[in-house]
Tab-separated table of C-alpha atoms in Angstrom:
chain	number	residue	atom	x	y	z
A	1059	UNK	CA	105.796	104.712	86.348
A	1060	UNK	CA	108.711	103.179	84.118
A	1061	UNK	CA	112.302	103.594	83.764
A	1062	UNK	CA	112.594	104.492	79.891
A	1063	UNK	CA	116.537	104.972	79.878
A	1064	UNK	CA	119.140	104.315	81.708
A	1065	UNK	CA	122.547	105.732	81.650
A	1066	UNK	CA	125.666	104.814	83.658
A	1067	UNK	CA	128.652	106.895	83.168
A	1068	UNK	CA	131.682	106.395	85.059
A	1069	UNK	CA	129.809	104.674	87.987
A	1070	UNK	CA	131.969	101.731	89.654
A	1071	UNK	CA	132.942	99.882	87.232
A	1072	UNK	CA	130.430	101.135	84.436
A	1073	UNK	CA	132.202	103.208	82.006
A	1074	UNK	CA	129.634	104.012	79.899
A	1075	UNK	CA	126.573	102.281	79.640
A	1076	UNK	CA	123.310	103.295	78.317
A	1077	UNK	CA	119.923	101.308	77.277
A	1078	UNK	CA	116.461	101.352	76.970
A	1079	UNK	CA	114.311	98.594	78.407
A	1080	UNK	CA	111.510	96.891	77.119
A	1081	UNK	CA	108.651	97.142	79.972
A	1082	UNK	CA	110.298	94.954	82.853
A	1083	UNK	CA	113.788	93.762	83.364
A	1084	UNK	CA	115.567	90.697	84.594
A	1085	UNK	CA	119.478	91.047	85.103
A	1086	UNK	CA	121.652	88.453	84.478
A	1087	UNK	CA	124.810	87.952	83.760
A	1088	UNK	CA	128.643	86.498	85.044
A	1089	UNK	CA	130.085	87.873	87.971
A	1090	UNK	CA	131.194	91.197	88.386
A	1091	UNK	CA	129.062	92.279	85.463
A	1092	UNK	CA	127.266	94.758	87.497
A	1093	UNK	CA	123.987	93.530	88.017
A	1094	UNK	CA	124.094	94.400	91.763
A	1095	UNK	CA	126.168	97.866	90.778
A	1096	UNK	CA	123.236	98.733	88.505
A	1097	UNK	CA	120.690	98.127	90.892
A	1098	UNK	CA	122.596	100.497	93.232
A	1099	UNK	CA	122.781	103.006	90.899
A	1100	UNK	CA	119.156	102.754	89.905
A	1101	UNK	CA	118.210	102.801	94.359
A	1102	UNK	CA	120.583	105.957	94.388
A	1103	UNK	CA	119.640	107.986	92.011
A	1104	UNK	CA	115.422	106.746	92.290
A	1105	UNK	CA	115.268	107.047	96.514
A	1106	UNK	CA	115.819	109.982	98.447
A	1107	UNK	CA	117.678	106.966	101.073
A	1108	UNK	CA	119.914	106.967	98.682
A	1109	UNK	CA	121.966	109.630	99.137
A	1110	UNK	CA	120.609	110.236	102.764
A	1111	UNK	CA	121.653	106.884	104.138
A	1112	UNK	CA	124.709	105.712	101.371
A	1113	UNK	CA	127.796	106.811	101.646
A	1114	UNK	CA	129.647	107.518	98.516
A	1115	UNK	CA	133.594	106.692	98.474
A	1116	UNK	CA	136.580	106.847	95.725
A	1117	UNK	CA	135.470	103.273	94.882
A	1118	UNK	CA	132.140	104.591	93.198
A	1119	UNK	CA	134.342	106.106	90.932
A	1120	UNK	CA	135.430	104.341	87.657
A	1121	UNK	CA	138.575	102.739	87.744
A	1122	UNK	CA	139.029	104.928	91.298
A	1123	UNK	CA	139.811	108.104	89.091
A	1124	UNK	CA	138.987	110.879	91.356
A	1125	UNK	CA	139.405	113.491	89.180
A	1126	UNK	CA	135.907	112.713	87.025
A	1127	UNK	CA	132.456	112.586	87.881
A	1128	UNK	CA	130.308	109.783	88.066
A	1129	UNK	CA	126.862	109.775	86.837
A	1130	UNK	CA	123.858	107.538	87.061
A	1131	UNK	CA	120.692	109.112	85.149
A	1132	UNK	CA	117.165	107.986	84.554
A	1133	UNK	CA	114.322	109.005	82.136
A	1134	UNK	CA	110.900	108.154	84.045
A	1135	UNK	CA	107.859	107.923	81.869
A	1136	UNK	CA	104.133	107.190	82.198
A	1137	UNK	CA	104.288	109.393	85.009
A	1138	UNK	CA	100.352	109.459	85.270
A	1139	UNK	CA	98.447	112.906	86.046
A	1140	UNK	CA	99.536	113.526	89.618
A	1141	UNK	CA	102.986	112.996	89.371
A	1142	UNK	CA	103.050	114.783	86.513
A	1143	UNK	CA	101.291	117.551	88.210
A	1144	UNK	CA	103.679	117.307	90.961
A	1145	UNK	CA	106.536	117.619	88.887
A	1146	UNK	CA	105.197	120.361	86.343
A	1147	UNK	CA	107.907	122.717	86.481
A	1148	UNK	CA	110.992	119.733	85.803
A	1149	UNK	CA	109.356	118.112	83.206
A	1150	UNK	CA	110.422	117.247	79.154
A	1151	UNK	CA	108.935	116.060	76.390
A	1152	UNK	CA	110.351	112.413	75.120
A	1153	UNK	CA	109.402	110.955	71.713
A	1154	UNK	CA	108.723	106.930	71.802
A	1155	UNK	CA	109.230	106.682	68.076
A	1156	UNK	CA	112.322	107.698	68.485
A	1157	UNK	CA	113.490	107.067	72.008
A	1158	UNK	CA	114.646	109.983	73.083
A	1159	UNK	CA	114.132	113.444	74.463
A	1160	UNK	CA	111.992	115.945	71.871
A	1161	UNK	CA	113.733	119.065	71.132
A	1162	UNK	CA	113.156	121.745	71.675
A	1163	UNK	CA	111.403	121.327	75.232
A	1164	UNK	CA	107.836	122.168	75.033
A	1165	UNK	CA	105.582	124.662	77.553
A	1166	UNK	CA	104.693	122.680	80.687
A	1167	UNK	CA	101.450	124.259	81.106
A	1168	UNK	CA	99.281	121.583	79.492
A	1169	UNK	CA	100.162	118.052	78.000
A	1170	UNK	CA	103.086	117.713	75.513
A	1171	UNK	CA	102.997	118.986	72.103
A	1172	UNK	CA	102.863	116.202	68.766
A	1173	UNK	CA	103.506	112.911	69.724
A	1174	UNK	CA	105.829	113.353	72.562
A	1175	UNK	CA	104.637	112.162	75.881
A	1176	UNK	CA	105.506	113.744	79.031
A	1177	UNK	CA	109.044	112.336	80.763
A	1178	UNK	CA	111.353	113.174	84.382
A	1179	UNK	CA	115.206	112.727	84.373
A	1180	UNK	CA	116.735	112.820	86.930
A	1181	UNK	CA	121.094	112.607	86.951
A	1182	UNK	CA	122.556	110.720	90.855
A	1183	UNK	CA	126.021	112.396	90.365
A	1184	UNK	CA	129.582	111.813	92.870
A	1185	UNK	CA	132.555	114.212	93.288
A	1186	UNK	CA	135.491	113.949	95.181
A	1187	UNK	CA	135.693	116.990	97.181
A	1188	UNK	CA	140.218	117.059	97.409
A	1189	UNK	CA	139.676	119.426	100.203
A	1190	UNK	CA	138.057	117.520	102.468
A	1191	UNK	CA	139.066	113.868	101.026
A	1192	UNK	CA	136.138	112.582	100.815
A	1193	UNK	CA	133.374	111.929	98.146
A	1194	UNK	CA	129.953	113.983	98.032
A	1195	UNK	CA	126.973	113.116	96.243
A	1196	UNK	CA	123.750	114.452	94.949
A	1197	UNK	CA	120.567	113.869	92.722
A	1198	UNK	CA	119.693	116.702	90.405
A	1199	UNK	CA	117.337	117.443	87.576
A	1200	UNK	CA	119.835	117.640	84.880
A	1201	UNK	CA	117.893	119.370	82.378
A	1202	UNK	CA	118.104	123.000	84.617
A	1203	UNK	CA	121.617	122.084	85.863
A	1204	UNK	CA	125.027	123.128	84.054
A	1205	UNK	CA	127.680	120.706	85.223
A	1206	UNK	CA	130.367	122.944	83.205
A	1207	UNK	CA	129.682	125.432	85.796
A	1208	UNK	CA	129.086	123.483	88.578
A	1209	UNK	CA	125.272	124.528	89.176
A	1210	UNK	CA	122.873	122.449	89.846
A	1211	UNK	CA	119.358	122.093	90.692
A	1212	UNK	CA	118.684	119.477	93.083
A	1213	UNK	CA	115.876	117.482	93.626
A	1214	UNK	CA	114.088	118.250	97.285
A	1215	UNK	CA	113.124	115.314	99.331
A	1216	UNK	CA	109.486	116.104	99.507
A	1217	UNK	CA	109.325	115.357	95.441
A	1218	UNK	CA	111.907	112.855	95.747
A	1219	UNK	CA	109.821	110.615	98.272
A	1220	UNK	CA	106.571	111.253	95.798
A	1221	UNK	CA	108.656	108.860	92.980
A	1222	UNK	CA	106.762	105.304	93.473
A	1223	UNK	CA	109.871	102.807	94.070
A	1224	UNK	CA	110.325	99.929	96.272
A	1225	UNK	CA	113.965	98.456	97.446
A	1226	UNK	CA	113.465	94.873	98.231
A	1227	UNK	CA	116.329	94.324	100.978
A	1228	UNK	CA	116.995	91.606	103.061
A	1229	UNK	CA	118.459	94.005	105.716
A	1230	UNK	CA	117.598	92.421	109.069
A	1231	UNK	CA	114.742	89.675	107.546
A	1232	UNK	CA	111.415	89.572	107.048
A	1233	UNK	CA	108.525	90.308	109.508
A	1234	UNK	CA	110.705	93.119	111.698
A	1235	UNK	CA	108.833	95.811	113.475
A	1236	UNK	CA	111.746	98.464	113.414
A	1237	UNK	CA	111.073	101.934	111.872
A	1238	UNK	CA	112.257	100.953	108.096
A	1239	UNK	CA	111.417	97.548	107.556
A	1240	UNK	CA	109.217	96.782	104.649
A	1241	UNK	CA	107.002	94.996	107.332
A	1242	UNK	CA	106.118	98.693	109.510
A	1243	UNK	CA	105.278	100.170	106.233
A	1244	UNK	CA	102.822	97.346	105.900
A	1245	UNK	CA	101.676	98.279	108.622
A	1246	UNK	CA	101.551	102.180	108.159
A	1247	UNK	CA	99.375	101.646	104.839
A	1248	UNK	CA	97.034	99.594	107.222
A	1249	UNK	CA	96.720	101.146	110.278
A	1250	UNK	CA	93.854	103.171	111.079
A	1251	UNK	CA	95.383	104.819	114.000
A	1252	UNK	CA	96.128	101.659	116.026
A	1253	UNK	CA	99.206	100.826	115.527
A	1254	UNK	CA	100.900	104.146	117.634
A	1255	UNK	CA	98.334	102.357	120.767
A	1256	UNK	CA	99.135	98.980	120.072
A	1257	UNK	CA	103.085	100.016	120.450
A	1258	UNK	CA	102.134	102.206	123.396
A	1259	UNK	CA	100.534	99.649	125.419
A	1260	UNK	CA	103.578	97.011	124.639
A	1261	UNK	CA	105.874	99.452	125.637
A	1262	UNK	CA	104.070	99.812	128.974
A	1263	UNK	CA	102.892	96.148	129.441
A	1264	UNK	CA	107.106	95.232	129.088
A	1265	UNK	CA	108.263	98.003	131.339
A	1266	UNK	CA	105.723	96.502	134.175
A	1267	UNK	CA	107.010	93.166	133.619
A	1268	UNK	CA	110.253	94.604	134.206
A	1269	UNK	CA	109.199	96.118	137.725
A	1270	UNK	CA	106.890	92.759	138.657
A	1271	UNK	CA	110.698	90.857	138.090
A	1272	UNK	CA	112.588	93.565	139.796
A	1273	UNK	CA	110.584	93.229	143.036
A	1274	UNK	CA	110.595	89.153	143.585
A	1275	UNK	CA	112.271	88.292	146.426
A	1276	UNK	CA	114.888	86.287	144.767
A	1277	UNK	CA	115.979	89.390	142.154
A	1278	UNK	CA	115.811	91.758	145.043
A	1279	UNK	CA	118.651	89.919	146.830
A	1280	UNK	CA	120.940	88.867	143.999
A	1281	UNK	CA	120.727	92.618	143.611
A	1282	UNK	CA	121.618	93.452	146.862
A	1283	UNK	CA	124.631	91.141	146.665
A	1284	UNK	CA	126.007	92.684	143.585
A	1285	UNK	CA	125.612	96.179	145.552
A	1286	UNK	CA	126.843	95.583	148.621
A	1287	UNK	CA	130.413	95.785	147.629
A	1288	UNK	CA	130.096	99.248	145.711
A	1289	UNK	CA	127.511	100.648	148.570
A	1290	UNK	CA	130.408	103.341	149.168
A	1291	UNK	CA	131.369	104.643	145.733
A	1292	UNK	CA	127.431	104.496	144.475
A	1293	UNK	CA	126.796	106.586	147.755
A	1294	UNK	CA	123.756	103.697	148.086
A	1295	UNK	CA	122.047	101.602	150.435
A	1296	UNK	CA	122.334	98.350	149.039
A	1297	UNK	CA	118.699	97.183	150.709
A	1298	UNK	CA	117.038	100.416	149.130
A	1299	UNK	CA	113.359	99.544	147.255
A	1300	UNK	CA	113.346	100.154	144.087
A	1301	UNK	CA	116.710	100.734	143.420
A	1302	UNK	CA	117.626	99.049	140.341
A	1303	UNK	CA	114.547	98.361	137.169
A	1304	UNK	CA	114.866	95.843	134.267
A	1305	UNK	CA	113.312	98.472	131.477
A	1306	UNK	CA	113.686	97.605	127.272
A	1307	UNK	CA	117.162	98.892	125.777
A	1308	UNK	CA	117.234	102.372	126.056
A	1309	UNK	CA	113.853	102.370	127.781
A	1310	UNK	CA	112.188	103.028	124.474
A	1311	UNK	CA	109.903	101.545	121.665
A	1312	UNK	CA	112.553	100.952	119.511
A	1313	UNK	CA	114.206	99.152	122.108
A	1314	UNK	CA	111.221	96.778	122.482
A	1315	UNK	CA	111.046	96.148	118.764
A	1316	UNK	CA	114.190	95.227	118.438
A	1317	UNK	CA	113.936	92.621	120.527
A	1318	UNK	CA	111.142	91.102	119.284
A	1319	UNK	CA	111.513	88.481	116.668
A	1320	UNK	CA	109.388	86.300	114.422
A	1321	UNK	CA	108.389	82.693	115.733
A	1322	UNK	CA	106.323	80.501	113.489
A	1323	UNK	CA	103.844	77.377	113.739
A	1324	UNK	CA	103.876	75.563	110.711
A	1325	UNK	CA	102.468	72.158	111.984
A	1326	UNK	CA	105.203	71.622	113.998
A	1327	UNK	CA	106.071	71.562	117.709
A	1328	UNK	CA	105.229	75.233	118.220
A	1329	UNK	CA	105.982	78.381	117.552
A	1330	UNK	CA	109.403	78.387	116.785
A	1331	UNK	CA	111.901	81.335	115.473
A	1332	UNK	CA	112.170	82.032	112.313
A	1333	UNK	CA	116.059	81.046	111.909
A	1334	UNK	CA	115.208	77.593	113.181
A	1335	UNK	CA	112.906	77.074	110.182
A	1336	UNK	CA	115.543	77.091	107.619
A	1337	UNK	CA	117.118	79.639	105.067
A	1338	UNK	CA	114.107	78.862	102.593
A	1339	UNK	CA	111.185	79.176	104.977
A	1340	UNK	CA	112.785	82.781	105.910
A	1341	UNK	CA	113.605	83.641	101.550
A	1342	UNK	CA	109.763	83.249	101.180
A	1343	UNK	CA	108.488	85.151	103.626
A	1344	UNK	CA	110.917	88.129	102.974
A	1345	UNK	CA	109.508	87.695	98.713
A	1346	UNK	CA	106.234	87.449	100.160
A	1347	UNK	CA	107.041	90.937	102.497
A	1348	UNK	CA	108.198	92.544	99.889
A	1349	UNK	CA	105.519	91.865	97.251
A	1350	UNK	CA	102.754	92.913	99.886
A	1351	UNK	CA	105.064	96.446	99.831
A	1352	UNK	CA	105.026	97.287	96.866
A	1353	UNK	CA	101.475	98.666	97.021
A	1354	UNK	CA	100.717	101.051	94.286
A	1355	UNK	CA	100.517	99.218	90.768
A	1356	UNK	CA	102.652	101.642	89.192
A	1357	UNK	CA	106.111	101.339	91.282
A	1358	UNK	CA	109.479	100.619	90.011
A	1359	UNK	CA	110.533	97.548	91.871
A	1360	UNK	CA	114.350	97.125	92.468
A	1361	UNK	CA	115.049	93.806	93.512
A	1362	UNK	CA	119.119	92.319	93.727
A	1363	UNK	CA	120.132	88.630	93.830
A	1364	UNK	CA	116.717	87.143	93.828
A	1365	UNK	CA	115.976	83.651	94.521
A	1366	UNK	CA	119.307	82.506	96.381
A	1367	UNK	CA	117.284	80.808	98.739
A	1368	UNK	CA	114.391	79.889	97.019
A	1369	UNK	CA	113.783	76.412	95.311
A	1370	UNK	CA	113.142	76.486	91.896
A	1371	UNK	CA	109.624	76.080	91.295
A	1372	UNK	CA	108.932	78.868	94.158
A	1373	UNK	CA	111.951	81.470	91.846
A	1374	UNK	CA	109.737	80.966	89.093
A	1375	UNK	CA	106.274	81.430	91.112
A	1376	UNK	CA	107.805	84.639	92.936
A	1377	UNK	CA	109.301	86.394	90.213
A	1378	UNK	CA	106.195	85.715	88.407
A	1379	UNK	CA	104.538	87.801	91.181
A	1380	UNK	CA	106.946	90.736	91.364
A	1381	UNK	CA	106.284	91.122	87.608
A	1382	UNK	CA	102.588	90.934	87.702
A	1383	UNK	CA	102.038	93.551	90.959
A	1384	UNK	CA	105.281	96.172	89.950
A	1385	UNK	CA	104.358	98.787	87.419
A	1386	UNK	CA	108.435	97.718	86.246
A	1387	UNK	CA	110.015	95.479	88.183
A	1388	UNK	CA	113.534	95.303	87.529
A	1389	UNK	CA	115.258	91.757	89.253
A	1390	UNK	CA	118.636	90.435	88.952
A	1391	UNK	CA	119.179	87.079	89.514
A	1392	UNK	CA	121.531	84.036	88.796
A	1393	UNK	CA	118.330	81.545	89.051
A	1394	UNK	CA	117.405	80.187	85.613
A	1395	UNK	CA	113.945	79.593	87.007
A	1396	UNK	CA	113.366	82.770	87.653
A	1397	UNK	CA	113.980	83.693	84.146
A	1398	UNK	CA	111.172	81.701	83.558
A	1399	UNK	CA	108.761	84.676	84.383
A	1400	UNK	CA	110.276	87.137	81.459
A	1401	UNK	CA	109.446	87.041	77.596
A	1402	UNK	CA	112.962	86.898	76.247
A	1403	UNK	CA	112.973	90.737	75.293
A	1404	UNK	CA	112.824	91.845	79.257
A	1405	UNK	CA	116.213	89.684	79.836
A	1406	UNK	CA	119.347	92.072	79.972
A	1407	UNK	CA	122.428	90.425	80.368
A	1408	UNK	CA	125.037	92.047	81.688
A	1409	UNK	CA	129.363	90.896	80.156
A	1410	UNK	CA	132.307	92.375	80.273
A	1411	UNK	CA	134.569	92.800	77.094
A	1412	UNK	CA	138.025	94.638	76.599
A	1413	UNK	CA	137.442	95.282	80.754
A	1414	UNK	CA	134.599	96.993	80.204
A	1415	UNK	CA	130.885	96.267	81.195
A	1416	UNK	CA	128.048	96.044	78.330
A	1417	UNK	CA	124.378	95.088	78.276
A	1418	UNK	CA	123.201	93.168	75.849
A	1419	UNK	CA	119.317	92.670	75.088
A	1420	UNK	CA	117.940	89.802	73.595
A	1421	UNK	CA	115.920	89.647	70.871
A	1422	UNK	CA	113.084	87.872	70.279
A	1423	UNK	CA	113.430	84.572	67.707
């Protein structure tokens, strides 16, 4: 799958911006140019997380103006035959030669007519609802929607999670077990049903650690000391057995797993964690994580400010990588090195002129 437009209109501080890339892109650009805002807008509009776990506020809006709508829309081609089949009854026809949509919109019952190819678009869109102050948001197939009238057909989660696209984040670093970490869905495309028993015997091997501590002699009367005062109001005997238990953090698995963390041997002393090996050691293992997400060949790879940590021979190795496995990897960056990786037609950078943002593409000599 590939991103074959994009169109920003009135999102942040993108007025109106529209462009067509060539195969993969690499961002660049001064600050406050957008290259993080357009990687937003790309993870809102692409994910169903993005409108389930974002929330939208009069600052999405350009120049704050509440009384507009802002837009973020996306033609997705080389869909391949199950997505297309899973999105039969939303797609269009788009023509390469000229870049754009084919009118009028063919029959979806079989492949497009001509020399049109079959495309998705798909239009992230924010309000401000006055009545309850606050801004909503939505993603909606804008070709059955009629914004004049305010109806819309919205995308349902169980196509929107079908659209291959990985978020590289650095949320919480690399190698985490919790529920939405790149590392558990690792994991998910590799278990073969042991992961739910692995977690279910930690659980229980913690939780009986917990109740071997509780009962030495030495815990047993420190708590005893601490109860003996409050005996009255707890309406307890402070000598009672098994009184007080040391379980995980809300006595669940996602209490154990969040306090587990990384530790390393890399020649060293030990197994040390991951903090005390340096910002570097940690930026290549959460590239490395990320790349082993992406999975499928055909994903759209969003990846923001990569390579802050990395040296510059491992930018330029990485972001080599993230090009090679993504079916479009899209990367902004503000490591040369890393630019290293792109034929000079994939760079996009990103100005601002007369206070408002552009994108200029750069030909090849």
């Amino acid at each position: 799958m590939q991103i074959l437009e994009v169109s920003l209109r009135r999102f942040r501080g993108f007025e109106n911006l529209t462009f067509q890339p060539e195969n993969h892109v690499a961002l660049v650009g001064e600050p406050r140019a957008g290259r993080s805002d357009l990687i937003e807008g790309l993870r809102r509009v692409l994910t169903s997380d993005g409108t389930r776990h974002a929330t939208p506020s009069e600052l999405d809006l350009w120049m704050v103006n509440k009384t507009q709508r802002a837009e973020v829309e996306v033609v997705l081609g080389d869909l391949g035959p199950e997505l297309e089949q899973d999105f039969v009854d939303h797609l269009e026809a788009w023509d390469p030669e000229l870049g754009g949509l084919a009118e009028p919109k063919p029959p979806t019952e079989a492949v497009a007519v001509d020399d049109t190819t079959w495309v998705l678009r798909l239009c992230y869109r924010i309000d401000w609802d006055a009545d309850q102050e606050r801004a909503v948001h939505w993603v909606d197939f804008p070709e059955e929607s009629d914004p004049d009238s305010d109806t819309f057909v919205g995308v349902p989660r169980r196509l929107h999670d079908l659209l291959p696209v990985v978020v590289v984040e650095s949320r919480g670093g690399p190698l985490r077990l919790g529920p939405r970490s790149d590392f558990r869905r690792i994991l998910a495309g590799a278990d073969g049903g042991r992961l739910g028993d692995a977690f279910e015997a930690l659980v229980d091997a913690v939780a009986s650690a917990g109740e071997d501590l509780a009962e030495t002699a030495d815990v047993k009367a420190a708590v005893a000391e601490v109860l003996r005062p409050v005996e009255g109001p707890l309406g307890v005997d402070a000598t009672s057995e098994g009184l007080v238990q040391f379980v995980p953090e809300g006595g669940s698995l996602s209490g154990v797993l969040r306090t587990l963390q990384p530790a390393l041997d890399l020649g060293g002393p030990g197994h040390l964690s991951l903090h005390r090996h340096g910002a570097t050691t940690a930026a290549l293992l959460q590239a490395g994580e990320a790349i082993a997400a992406i999975g499928t060949a055909d994903a759209v790879v969003l990846v923001d400010d990569f390579g802050e940590d990395l040296d510059t021979t491992s930018a330029r190795h990485l972001a080599s990588e993230f090009r090679q496995r993504a079916g479009q990897a899209w990367i902004s960056t503000r490591r040369s090195a890393a630019m290293d990786a792109f034929p000079p037609q994939e760079i996009v950078r990103l100005h601002v002129e007369d206070g408002n943002r552009h994108a200029a593409q750069i030909a090849v000599p």
